[in-house]
Amino acid sequence: MRFKKIIRTPGILFIIILILIIGSFISPHFLTLSNFSKILYQSAILLLIASGMTLVITLGEIDLSPGAVLSLSSMITALAMEKGSSVFLSIIVGLATGLICGVINALFIVKAKVPAFITTFGMMSMAKGVSLGLKDGATVRGLNENFTNTIGGNIGPIPVVVLISIFCFIILFVLLAHGKLGPYLFAIGTDKEAAEYSGINVQLYNALPFVITGLLAGVAGILFTARLNLGHPTGGIGYEFEAIAAVVVGGNPLEGGRSNMVDTLLGVFALSILKNSLTMLGYPIWWQMAISGLVLIFALLVPNILKYKLIRIRLGDKQ
Amino acid sequence: MHNKRTVIEMRNITKVFPGVRALDNVSFYVKEMQIHALVGENGAGKSTLAKILAGIQNQDHGDILLDGKIIDIHNSRSAQKLGIGMVFQEISLIPTLSVAQNLLLAHEPDLFNIIVNKNRLLSEANIYLSKVGLKIDPNRKLQDLGIAEQQLVALARALSFQPRILILDETTSSLTSKETNHLFSILKTFKSNGGSVIYISHRLNEIFEIADHITVLKDGLLIDSDSVEKFTIDLLVQKMVGQKIKKSVRRNISINNEVLRINNLSLRGLFNDVNMFLKEGEIVGIAGLVGSGRTEIAEAIFGIRSFDTGNIEVYGKSQRKVNPILSIKNRMGFIPENRHLHGLCLGLSIQKNIIMASLKRLFPKGFIFPKQEKETTQRFIEKFSISSQSKSRPVRFLSGGNQQKVVMAKWLCSESKIFIFDEPTRGIDVKSKSEIHQLINQLTISGAGILLISSELPEIISLCDRVYVMKEGKIVAECCGNDIQERNILNYMLGANNEV
Amino acid sequence: MVKDKGLVHLRKQNVKIIGLFKAGRFIFPLLLLIILAILQPSFLTMSNFVNILRQSSILFILAAGQTLVILTEGIDLSIGSIIGFTACMAGSLVINDGNNVIGIFLAIILGMLIGLINGYIISHIRVPAFVTTYGMQILIRGLTIAFMKGDVFWGFNDSFRFIGAGSIGAIPMPIIIGVLVLIIFYFLLNYSTFGQSIYYLGNNRNATKVSGFKIRKIETIVYAISGLVASIGGLLYLSRLNSAEASLGTGFEMDAIAAVVLGGTSFFGAEGKIENAIIGSITITLLKNAMNLLGISSYWQPFIIGLLIVVIIANERAFEKLRNLILVRERVN
């Protein structure tokens, strides 16, 4: 009963099990511990972006910028180190980059009332422009070894990257499930006017998810840099899309109003093992991109088709 | 009675919406331990006044005073802090949240301002639920509750702010008489503990049962404000409506030419087994409360909404399924309740709006001839005397009355013979109202049949030849001739338990 | 608590503000022209103008399709990938088989087909336009990369080169095709019931349905047209560039959107003309030329374009708010 309550969409579990079974047929290495730690490692960054994206999607909005912001934060962090800043300062600068991008997004959306998708699409373009422009498209190498060793390293058997990602996820999980943030976002996502009537500070809570997503993209950029041991100007491209896919595949509705962080976690996991099994099959990276596009489109189409069929039956089809 | 203190006072409040002055220099005050009823027709400004007090809308002019001091209510949070709680007409709770979450939304007991204290949330919710006499599990989702229960949760929520002033906007419209009595006892307790209530309702009998003081609004103006003893129901109705309702001249309705007949039309949950007919040159009214299914019926007839069973006969041709394209071919026109939502393209010119439904008929090959377009629309602009500085200006800049004329012109231009009017004079000033009534009357002379839906009974009474009364998705009565009277129709609308 | 302080003043300014707002889109390119002329006096030559126009024409063709989409209150983020995909397909056919006609034909049909799928998902299954077209952008780009496998097609035959790089008399082909597209779209939007229905749809979906239009059909066709003209623009670009690789057309949707909104077409539907896209396209082309002259690396260009789009739409919102304020007063007084 309790278990059922946590996982509201058994469909996603079914998909995960299906991929696991198929994967184990494809390769004997698929169901091994070392492969799983690899999957965990690979999904850490996606989990960060997807957690922030869950909040944004709960509002019924979307954020297309975190992938590009990730790249920008990666470049800035690496550049700061290259210029001789301390590890601590470089990390702060990287975090600030993400935060500032998130705040700019939020200001345009909440104060200037520019639709979220075009604001964040513009931000994606802007962040991409800056991260490419900083070094004329080149990567930044030669980072501080302390940085790559600590953040890129392990604590016991578990990579630090995974720990940080799970830590951020847990904070957001608690905020959404037990904090004020959850009901407020649900309320705004369901009915903005009613939320306003209730006395919720709608502008603030409309802005917060974008700021948090920006900050998490900053964190992700730092982890990314540590993992690859370089600052990459286009490394984050596509993460925003995979994150949206993970949130929706997990069973959170794109039109907002309700969401569950555990669903997102499962979505991230499903997407990651799918990608992992594709790699095992020997498909190159571009096929993975096309396939995650297909996965998202199907994840959106099926519930939408079902939903409108239901409305048609219940209330008479009114546009 | 005279020694009571004034709790809240509104001075010279003016509020303007595009096209209409919702409140015009209204001054009004509420004393402590008073239940103050606010009455008036739809669009009189009652809800606007209440919403200004609750901080949802801001007045354009005028002051609000609490205990004699000018206060600034800029949003609902500040209203809540000042001790003003409101229960809204439409339920403004979040159906996907639990009862407890809804009850204390935005002021839940918390830890460090971030985490919700779930135990205290539940115990506090239980306190307020018991105050309104509701015995339900506060963990239940709001959407699983009935409408009456949801209304009580909304009331409990308003009480949770420990208000000094409680505003109820049409809270009883979906309650049974037993539930209403329960509500009244809660209000009386609230009053005897020193609170004040602003009570908005169209059920006049209730007002005489509960209110101490009555304020009458009409078209945004304050008509009268006095203690309840000074009023009788007839006097109140007269003040609300203004001049005595005049019946218009009876028309010659052709006996045989039936243009529209609806047989056993049903849509689960919205309307059930509806039968009606309409003859050439006849105006038939559909009366009923909001939510009685009258608008849904109209939408189903025109084909905006589908229906489960039944059929629609237009000029004797029976149809099982309809859509707007077919309806327009059948020379039907639909003047919707919300002209901004379903009637007009606000950003386009008068001309483009008038030609809208006739485009395919006039230019079947797909090419537009601007000259022909201009000549066609010009006829209607003159006929309806739509006044505007420029024909190319977007209709957004027209007054509500002129906008409604544009919608009517659109359907005349498409050569409609059957018109469905849904609330044709909502949000329209008094002068344009009578102009539109005249236009509706003129339509019948040329043999059009008209279905008229309205929540303003005077409108129905003065215009209609026959009236169907709807209640909870069913037609409960059909009134003809001398039966068409306010008291009569209200009786059917509200049902036997709520006699006026 | 007088909340309309300064409104009287505002009403007097009313005409001026609206005028200034509308004039802005002409002032901006003029300023750019002046900057360019100062930076490089040789800029003001006939041949250079023709060159600018040629570049603008291709952008205009993309912006024309985007104009239709934005008029319906939608957006098409997939055109950059459609350009890449269709151009690579055509390029492969032209290089491998030497068959220009089939290559061009295939590209146009594919572009239209992808647009049709976009339109169907948006209008019938009602997935928001930006999600659908963004998903399509990623999906199609992935397919293109998979198809090209890192190859580059280059060195096309002369007759294929003609459509993008050739000219009839003194007028380059892209300009001729651009003018053709302009004429067709102008006619479509102003003198056809279909074009009129696009304005109705963008302005009020519900009212359009009530007035007897098949809104889903209209919407689907609009995205199909966008895909179709994108592939035409892509072919011209490919022919001029003379080489096709998988990343062809990346970011073109940004340029097209910027050209549309910069020209003064409302991002929120139903307000705008096809002519706006001309001035918008020329402005973007001038801007890019100016950035090149100033030595700003092309890497920074997405930053400028992205910023431009967001600021223009924010500006439009502010303007809208102002207009509504004035409107309330005007209608009552």
Coordinates of C-alpha atoms in Angstrom, one line a residue, chain B:
Chain B
M1 CA -28.6 49.0 17.3
H2 CA -27.2 52.5 16.7
N3 CA -24.4 52.2 19.2
K4 CA -22.5 49.6 17.2
R5 CA -19.1 50.6 15.9
T6 CA -18.4 50.8 12.2
V7 CA -15.8 48.1 11.3
I8 CA -15.2 48.7 7.7
E9 CA -16.1 51.6 5.4
M10 CA -15.7 52.0 1.7
R11 CA -15.7 55.6 0.5
N12 CA -16.4 56.6 -3.1
I13 CA -15.2 53.4 -4.7
T14 CA -14.9 53.5 -8.5
K15 CA -13.8 50.6 -10.6
V16 CA -13.6 50.6 -14.4
F17 CA -13.4 47.6 -16.6
P18 CA -12.9 47.8 -20.4
G19 CA -16.3 48.9 -21.7
V20 CA -18.1 49.2 -18.4
R21 CA -18.0 51.1 -15.1
A22 CA -18.4 48.2 -12.6
L23 CA -18.6 50.5 -9.6
D24 CA -19.3 54.2 -9.8
N25 CA -18.6 56.2 -6.6
V26 CA -20.0 53.6 -4.2
S27 CA -19.8 54.3 -0.5
F28 CA -20.8 51.6 1.9
Y29 CA -20.1 50.6 5.5
V30 CA -20.5 47.5 7.7
K31 CA -20.9 47.6 11.5
E32 CA -19.7 45.1 14.0
M33 CA -22.0 42.1 14.7
Q34 CA -23.9 42.8 11.5
I35 CA -24.9 40.6 8.6
H36 CA -24.9 42.9 5.7
A37 CA -26.6 41.7 2.5
L38 CA -25.4 43.0 -0.8
V39 CA -28.1 42.5 -3.5
G40 CA -28.5 43.4 -7.2
E41 CA -28.8 41.8 -10.6
N42 CA -26.0 40.2 -12.4
G43 CA -23.4 42.8 -13.3
A44 CA -24.6 45.2 -10.7
G45 CA -21.2 45.3 -9.1
K46 CA -21.6 43.1 -6.0
S47 CA -18.8 40.7 -6.7
T48 CA -16.5 43.5 -7.8
L49 CA -17.1 45.3 -4.5
A50 CA -16.4 42.1 -2.6
K51 CA -13.3 41.3 -4.6
I52 CA -11.9 44.8 -3.9
L53 CA -12.4 44.2 -0.2
A54 CA -10.7 40.8 -0.4
G55 CA -7.7 42.3 -2.2
I56 CA -8.2 40.5 -5.5
Q57 CA -9.0 43.7 -7.5
N58 CA -7.8 47.2 -6.8
Q59 CA -10.1 50.1 -6.9
D60 CA -9.4 52.9 -9.4
H61 CA -10.6 55.6 -7.0
G62 CA -11.8 55.7 -3.4
D63 CA -10.6 54.7 0.1
I64 CA -11.2 51.7 2.3
L65 CA -11.2 52.4 6.1
L66 CA -10.8 49.8 8.8
D67 CA -11.7 51.1 12.3
G68 CA -11.6 54.6 10.9
K69 CA -8.1 54.3 9.5
I70 CA -7.3 54.3 5.8
I71 CA -5.9 50.9 4.8
D72 CA -4.3 49.6 1.6
I73 CA -5.5 46.2 0.5
H74 CA -3.2 45.4 -2.4
N75 CA -3.5 41.6 -2.5
S76 CA -5.3 38.8 -0.8
R77 CA -2.5 38.3 1.6
S78 CA -2.9 41.8 3.0
A79 CA -6.7 41.3 3.2
Q80 CA -6.2 38.1 5.2
K81 CA -3.8 39.8 7.6
L82 CA -6.3 42.6 8.1
G83 CA -8.9 40.0 9.1
I84 CA -11.0 39.9 5.9
G85 CA -11.9 36.3 4.8
M86 CA -13.8 35.5 1.7
V87 CA -15.7 32.6 0.3
F88 CA -15.8 32.9 -3.5
Q89 CA -18.6 32.3 -5.9
E90 CA -16.7 29.8 -7.9
I91 CA -14.9 27.4 -5.7
S92 CA -11.3 28.7 -5.7
L93 CA -9.6 25.7 -4.0
I94 CA -7.2 23.3 -5.6
P95 CA -8.9 20.0 -6.3
T96 CA -5.7 17.9 -6.3
L97 CA -4.6 19.0 -2.8
S98 CA -6.0 17.5 0.3
V99 CA -8.7 19.1 2.5
A100 CA -6.1 20.1 5.1
Q101 CA -3.7 21.5 2.6
N102 CA -6.4 23.5 1.0
L103 CA -7.8 24.7 4.3
L104 CA -4.4 26.2 5.4
L105 CA -2.9 26.9 2.1
A106 CA -0.4 29.8 2.3
H107 CA -0.6 29.9 6.1
E108 CA 0.2 26.4 7.1
P109 CA 2.0 25.7 10.3
D110 CA 5.7 25.3 9.4
L111 CA 9.2 24.6 10.6
F112 CA 11.8 27.1 9.7
N113 CA 9.4 28.6 7.2
I114 CA 10.0 25.8 4.7
I115 CA 8.8 22.5 5.9
V116 CA 5.1 21.9 6.6
N117 CA 4.4 20.6 10.1
K118 CA 2.0 17.8 9.1
N119 CA 0.8 16.9 12.6
R120 CA -0.2 20.5 13.4
L121 CA -1.6 20.9 9.9
L122 CA -4.0 18.0 10.5
S123 CA -5.0 19.1 14.1
E124 CA -5.6 22.7 13.0
A125 CA -7.6 21.6 10.0
N126 CA -9.7 19.4 12.3
I127 CA -10.4 22.4 14.5
Y128 CA -11.8 24.5 11.6
L129 CA -13.6 21.6 10.1
S130 CA -15.4 21.0 13.3
K131 CA -16.3 24.7 13.4
V132 CA -18.3 24.3 10.2
G133 CA -19.6 21.0 11.4
L134 CA -17.8 18.9 8.8
K135 CA -16.8 15.4 9.8
I136 CA -14.4 14.3 7.1
D137 CA -10.8 13.0 7.0
P138 CA -8.6 16.0 6.3
N139 CA -6.3 13.8 4.3
R140 CA -8.9 13.3 1.6
K141 CA -8.4 14.9 -1.7
L142 CA -10.7 17.9 -2.2
Q143 CA -11.8 16.6 -5.6
D144 CA -13.4 13.5 -3.9
L145 CA -15.8 15.8 -2.0
G146 CA -19.3 16.9 -3.0
I147 CA -19.8 20.5 -4.0
A148 CA -21.6 21.4 -0.7
E149 CA -18.7 19.9 1.3
Q150 CA -16.2 21.8 -0.8
Q151 CA -18.1 25.0 -0.1
L152 CA -17.9 24.3 3.7
V153 CA -14.2 23.7 3.3
A154 CA -13.9 27.0 1.7
L155 CA -15.8 28.6 4.6
A156 CA -13.6 26.8 7.1
R157 CA -10.6 28.2 5.2
A158 CA -12.0 31.7 5.5
L159 CA -12.6 31.2 9.2
S160 CA -9.0 29.9 9.6
F161 CA -7.7 33.5 9.2
Q162 CA -9.6 34.5 12.4
P163 CA -11.4 37.1 10.4
R164 CA -13.4 40.0 11.7
I165 CA -15.2 40.4 8.4
L166 CA -16.4 37.4 6.5
I167 CA -17.5 37.8 2.8
L168 CA -19.7 35.2 1.3
D169 CA -20.4 35.5 -2.5
E170 CA -23.3 33.3 -3.6
T171 CA -22.2 30.6 -1.3
T172 CA -25.7 29.0 -1.1
S173 CA -26.3 28.7 -4.8
S174 CA -25.3 25.0 -4.8
L175 CA -26.6 24.1 -1.3
T176 CA -29.8 22.4 -0.3
S177 CA -32.1 24.1 2.1
K178 CA -30.8 21.9 5.0
E179 CA -27.2 22.8 4.2
T180 CA -28.2 26.4 3.9
N181 CA -29.7 26.3 7.4
H182 CA -26.6 24.8 8.7
L183 CA -24.6 27.6 7.1
F184 CA -26.8 30.2 8.7
S185 CA -26.3 28.8 12.1
I186 CA -22.5 29.1 11.6
L187 CA -22.9 32.7 10.5
K188 CA -25.1 33.5 13.5
T189 CA -22.5 32.1 15.8
F190 CA -19.8 34.1 14.0
K191 CA -21.9 37.2 14.4
S192 CA -22.6 36.7 18.1
N193 CA -18.9 36.4 18.7
G194 CA -18.5 40.0 17.3
G195 CA -17.9 39.3 13.7
S196 CA -19.4 41.1 10.7
V197 CA -20.6 39.3 7.5
I198 CA -21.0 40.7 4.0
Y199 CA -23.5 38.3 2.4
I200 CA -24.1 38.2 -1.4
S201 CA -27.0 36.2 -2.7
H202 CA -29.7 36.2 -5.3
R203 CA -32.1 34.2 -3.1
L204 CA -34.1 37.1 -1.6
N205 CA -36.0 35.0 0.9
E206 CA -32.7 34.0 2.5
I207 CA -31.7 37.6 2.9
F208 CA -34.8 38.4 4.9
E209 CA -34.1 35.4 7.0
I210 CA -30.5 36.2 7.9
A211 CA -29.6 39.8 7.1
D212 CA -29.7 42.9 9.4
H213 CA -29.0 45.4 6.8
I214 CA -29.4 45.5 3.0
T215 CA -27.5 47.4 0.4
V216 CA -28.9 47.5 -3.2
L217 CA -26.6 48.0 -6.2
K218 CA -27.6 48.5 -9.8
D219 CA -25.4 49.0 -12.8
G220 CA -22.5 49.9 -10.5
L221 CA -24.4 52.5 -8.6
L222 CA -25.6 52.4 -5.0
I223 CA -29.4 52.5 -5.0
D224 CA -30.3 52.1 -1.4
S225 CA -28.8 51.0 1.9
D226 CA -31.0 50.5 5.0
S227 CA -31.8 48.1 7.8
V228 CA -33.8 45.0 6.8
E229 CA -37.1 46.2 8.4
K230 CA -37.4 48.9 5.8
F231 CA -37.7 46.5 2.9
T232 CA -40.2 44.0 1.6
I233 CA -39.5 41.5 -1.2
D234 CA -41.5 43.5 -3.7
L235 CA -39.8 46.7 -2.8
L236 CA -36.4 45.0 -3.0
V237 CA -37.1 43.6 -6.5
Q238 CA -38.3 46.9 -7.7
K239 CA -35.1 48.6 -6.5
M240 CA -33.0 45.9 -8.0
V241 CA -34.7 46.0 -11.4
G242 CA -35.4 49.7 -11.6
Q243 CA -38.6 50.5 -13.6
K244 CA -41.5 48.1 -13.6
I245 CA -41.0 45.4 -16.2
K246 CA -43.0 46.0 -19.3
K247 CA -44.2 43.2 -21.4
S248 CA -43.4 43.8 -25.1
V249 CA -45.9 43.7 -27.8
R250 CA -47.0 40.2 -28.7
R251 CA -46.0 39.1 -32.1
N252 CA -47.8 37.0 -34.6
I253 CA -46.2 33.7 -34.3
S254 CA -46.8 31.4 -37.2
I255 CA -48.4 28.3 -35.9
N256 CA -47.0 25.7 -38.3
N257 CA -43.5 26.7 -39.2
E258 CA -41.3 24.9 -36.7
V259 CA -37.7 25.8 -37.3
L260 CA -36.0 23.8 -34.5
R261 CA -36.9 20.8 -32.5
I262 CA -34.8 19.1 -29.9
N263 CA -35.6 15.5 -29.0
N264 CA -34.5 13.7 -25.9
L265 CA -31.1 15.4 -25.9
S266 CA -28.8 14.1 -23.1
L267 CA -25.2 14.5 -22.1
R268 CA -24.1 12.6 -19.1
G269 CA -23.6 14.8 -16.1
L270 CA -24.6 18.1 -17.8
F271 CA -28.2 17.8 -19.2
N272 CA -30.7 15.0 -19.4
D273 CA -33.6 14.2 -21.7
V274 CA -34.2 17.7 -23.0
N275 CA -37.1 18.4 -25.4
M276 CA -37.9 21.7 -26.9
F277 CA -39.1 23.4 -30.0
L278 CA -38.9 26.8 -31.7
K279 CA -41.2 28.3 -34.3
E280 CA -40.7 31.0 -36.9
G281 CA -40.9 34.4 -35.4
E282 CA -40.9 33.2 -31.8
I283 CA -38.6 34.1 -28.9
V284 CA -38.2 31.2 -26.5
G285 CA -36.4 31.8 -23.3
I286 CA -34.4 29.3 -21.3
A287 CA -34.2 30.3 -17.6
G288 CA -32.2 28.6 -14.9
L289 CA -29.4 29.1 -12.5
V290 CA -25.8 29.1 -13.4
G291 CA -24.9 25.4 -13.7
S292 CA -28.4 24.3 -14.6
G293 CA -27.2 23.1 -18.0
R294 CA -28.7 26.0 -20.1
T295 CA -25.4 27.1 -21.7
E296 CA -24.4 23.5 -22.3
I297 CA -27.7 22.8 -24.1
A298 CA -27.1 25.8 -26.3
E299 CA -23.6 24.7 -27.1
A300 CA -24.8 21.2 -27.9
I301 CA -27.5 22.6 -30.3
F302 CA -25.0 24.6 -32.2
G303 CA -22.4 21.8 -32.3
I304 CA -19.7 23.2 -30.1
R305 CA -20.3 20.4 -27.6
S306 CA -21.3 16.9 -28.6
F307 CA -24.1 15.0 -26.9
D308 CA -24.7 11.4 -26.0
T309 CA -28.2 10.6 -27.1
G310 CA -31.1 12.4 -28.8
N311 CA -31.3 14.3 -32.0
I312 CA -31.8 17.8 -33.3
E313 CA -34.2 18.7 -36.1
V314 CA -33.6 21.8 -38.1
Y315 CA -36.3 22.6 -40.6
G316 CA -37.6 19.1 -40.2
K317 CA -34.2 17.6 -41.0
S318 CA -33.2 15.3 -38.2
Q319 CA -29.5 15.2 -37.2
R320 CA -27.7 12.9 -34.8
K321 CA -24.5 14.8 -34.9
V322 CA -23.9 18.5 -35.5
N323 CA -20.9 20.8 -35.7
P324 CA -20.6 24.6 -36.3
I325 CA -20.0 24.2 -40.0
L326 CA -23.2 22.2 -40.4
S327 CA -25.1 24.6 -38.2
I328 CA -24.0 27.6 -40.2
K329 CA -25.2 25.8 -43.4
N330 CA -28.5 25.2 -41.6
R331 CA -28.6 29.0 -41.1
M332 CA -28.1 29.0 -37.4
G333 CA -26.2 31.7 -35.5
F334 CA -24.8 31.5 -32.0
I335 CA -24.2 34.6 -29.8
P336 CA -22.2 33.2 -26.9
E337 CA -22.2 34.0 -23.3
N338 CA -18.6 35.2 -23.3
R339 CA -18.1 37.2 -26.5
H340 CA -14.4 37.7 -25.9
L341 CA -13.9 34.0 -25.6
H342 CA -16.2 32.6 -28.3
G343 CA -17.6 35.5 -30.2
L344 CA -15.0 38.0 -31.4
C345 CA -11.5 38.3 -32.7
L346 CA -10.6 41.2 -30.6
G347 CA -7.5 42.1 -32.5
L348 CA -9.2 42.3 -35.9
S349 CA -11.3 45.0 -37.5
I350 CA -15.1 45.3 -37.4
Q351 CA -15.2 44.3 -41.0
K352 CA -13.2 41.2 -40.6
N353 CA -15.3 40.2 -37.6
I354 CA -18.6 40.7 -39.4
I355 CA -17.5 38.7 -42.5
M356 CA -16.1 35.9 -40.4
A357 CA -18.9 33.4 -40.6
S358 CA -19.8 34.2 -44.2
L359 CA -16.3 34.0 -45.7
K360 CA -16.8 30.6 -47.3
R361 CA -20.3 31.4 -48.5
L362 CA -19.3 34.7 -50.1
F363 CA -16.0 33.5 -51.6
P364 CA -16.5 29.8 -52.3
K365 CA -13.4 29.6 -54.5
G366 CA -11.1 30.8 -51.8
F367 CA -10.3 34.2 -53.2
I368 CA -11.3 37.3 -51.3
F369 CA -12.6 40.3 -53.2
P370 CA -12.0 43.3 -50.9
K371 CA -14.6 45.5 -52.6
Q372 CA -17.4 42.9 -52.2
E373 CA -16.3 42.3 -48.6
K374 CA -16.5 46.0 -47.8
E375 CA -19.9 46.5 -49.4
T376 CA -21.4 43.6 -47.6
T377 CA -20.1 44.5 -44.2
Q378 CA -20.9 48.2 -44.6
R379 CA -24.6 47.4 -44.9
F380 CA -24.5 45.8 -41.4
I381 CA -22.4 48.5 -39.8
E382 CA -25.1 51.0 -40.9
K383 CA -28.0 48.8 -40.1
F384 CA -26.8 48.2 -36.5
S385 CA -25.4 51.8 -36.2
I386 CA -22.2 50.5 -34.8
S387 CA -20.3 53.6 -33.9
S388 CA -16.6 53.8 -34.1
Q389 CA -14.1 56.3 -35.4
S390 CA -12.7 53.9 -37.8
K391 CA -13.8 50.6 -39.4
S392 CA -10.2 49.3 -39.5
R393 CA -9.7 49.7 -35.8
P394 CA -9.6 46.4 -33.8
V395 CA -13.0 45.7 -32.1
R396 CA -11.0 45.6 -28.9
F397 CA -11.5 49.4 -28.9
L398 CA -15.3 49.2 -29.1
S399 CA -17.6 49.4 -26.1
G400 CA -19.3 46.3 -24.8
G401 CA -22.6 47.2 -26.5
N402 CA -21.0 47.8 -29.9
Q403 CA -19.0 44.6 -29.6
Q404 CA -22.2 42.6 -29.0
K405 CA -23.7 44.3 -32.1
V406 CA -20.7 43.2 -34.1
V407 CA -21.4 39.6 -33.0
M408 CA -25.0 39.9 -34.0
A409 CA -24.0 41.4 -37.4
K410 CA -21.7 38.5 -38.0
W411 CA -24.6 36.1 -37.8
L412 CA -27.0 38.3 -39.8
C413 CA -24.3 38.5 -42.4
S414 CA -24.2 34.7 -42.6
E415 CA -28.0 34.9 -43.3
S416 CA -29.0 33.1 -40.2
K417 CA -32.6 32.3 -39.5
I418 CA -32.3 30.7 -36.1
F419 CA -30.4 32.6 -33.4
I420 CA -29.2 31.3 -30.1
F421 CA -28.5 34.1 -27.7
D422 CA -26.6 33.2 -24.5
E423 CA -26.7 36.1 -22.0
P424 CA -26.8 38.8 -24.7
T425 CA -26.6 41.8 -22.4
R426 CA -24.0 40.7 -19.9
G427 CA -21.6 43.4 -19.0
I428 CA -23.3 46.0 -21.2
D429 CA -24.4 49.4 -20.2
V430 CA -28.1 50.3 -19.8
K431 CA -28.5 52.2 -23.0
S432 CA -27.0 49.5 -25.2
K433 CA -29.1 46.9 -23.4
S434 CA -32.4 48.4 -24.6
E435 CA -30.9 48.8 -28.1
I436 CA -30.0 45.1 -28.2
H437 CA -33.4 44.2 -27.0
Q438 CA -34.9 46.1 -29.8
L439 CA -32.7 44.5 -32.3
I440 CA -33.7 41.0 -31.0
N441 CA -37.3 42.0 -31.4
Q442 CA -36.7 43.2 -34.9
L443 CA -35.2 39.9 -35.9
T444 CA -38.4 38.1 -35.3
I445 CA -40.3 40.4 -37.6
S446 CA -38.3 39.0 -40.5
G447 CA -39.2 35.5 -39.4
A448 CA -36.3 34.5 -37.4
G449 CA -36.6 32.1 -34.5
I450 CA -34.7 32.9 -31.3
L451 CA -33.6 30.9 -28.3
L452 CA -32.7 33.3 -25.5
I453 CA -30.7 32.2 -22.4
S454 CA -30.5 34.8 -19.7
S455 CA -30.0 34.9 -15.9
E456 CA -31.8 38.3 -15.9
L457 CA -35.4 37.4 -15.4
P458 CA -36.7 40.8 -16.5
E459 CA -35.0 40.3 -19.8
I460 CA -36.7 37.0 -20.3
I461 CA -40.0 38.2 -19.1
S462 CA -40.1 41.3 -21.4
L463 CA -38.8 39.5 -24.5
C464 CA -40.0 35.9 -24.5
D465 CA -43.2 34.3 -25.9
R466 CA -42.5 31.1 -24.2
V467 CA -40.0 30.1 -21.4
Y468 CA -38.4 26.8 -20.6
V469 CA -37.1 26.6 -17.0
M470 CA -34.1 24.4 -16.4
K471 CA -32.9 22.9 -13.1
E472 CA -30.1 20.5 -12.6
G473 CA -29.9 19.6 -16.3
K474 CA -33.6 19.0 -16.8
I475 CA -36.4 21.1 -18.1
V476 CA -38.7 21.4 -15.1
A477 CA -41.4 23.7 -16.6
E478 CA -42.6 25.4 -19.7
C479 CA -44.4 28.8 -19.2
C480 CA -46.5 30.6 -21.8
G481 CA -48.5 33.8 -21.9
N482 CA -49.5 35.0 -18.5
D483 CA -47.6 32.3 -16.7
I484 CA -44.4 34.2 -17.6
Q485 CA -43.9 36.0 -14.3
E486 CA -40.9 36.5 -12.1
R487 CA -42.3 34.7 -9.1
N488 CA -43.4 31.8 -11.2
I489 CA -40.1 31.2 -12.9
L490 CA -38.1 31.7 -9.8
N491 CA -40.2 29.1 -8.1
Y492 CA -39.4 26.5 -10.8
M493 CA -35.7 27.5 -11.0
L494 CA -35.1 27.1 -7.3
G495 CA -37.3 24.1 -6.8
A496 CA -40.1 23.5 -4.4
N497 CA -37.9 23.7 -1.2
N498 CA -36.9 27.3 -1.9
E499 CA -40.2 29.1 -2.3
V500 CA -39.9 32.8 -2.6

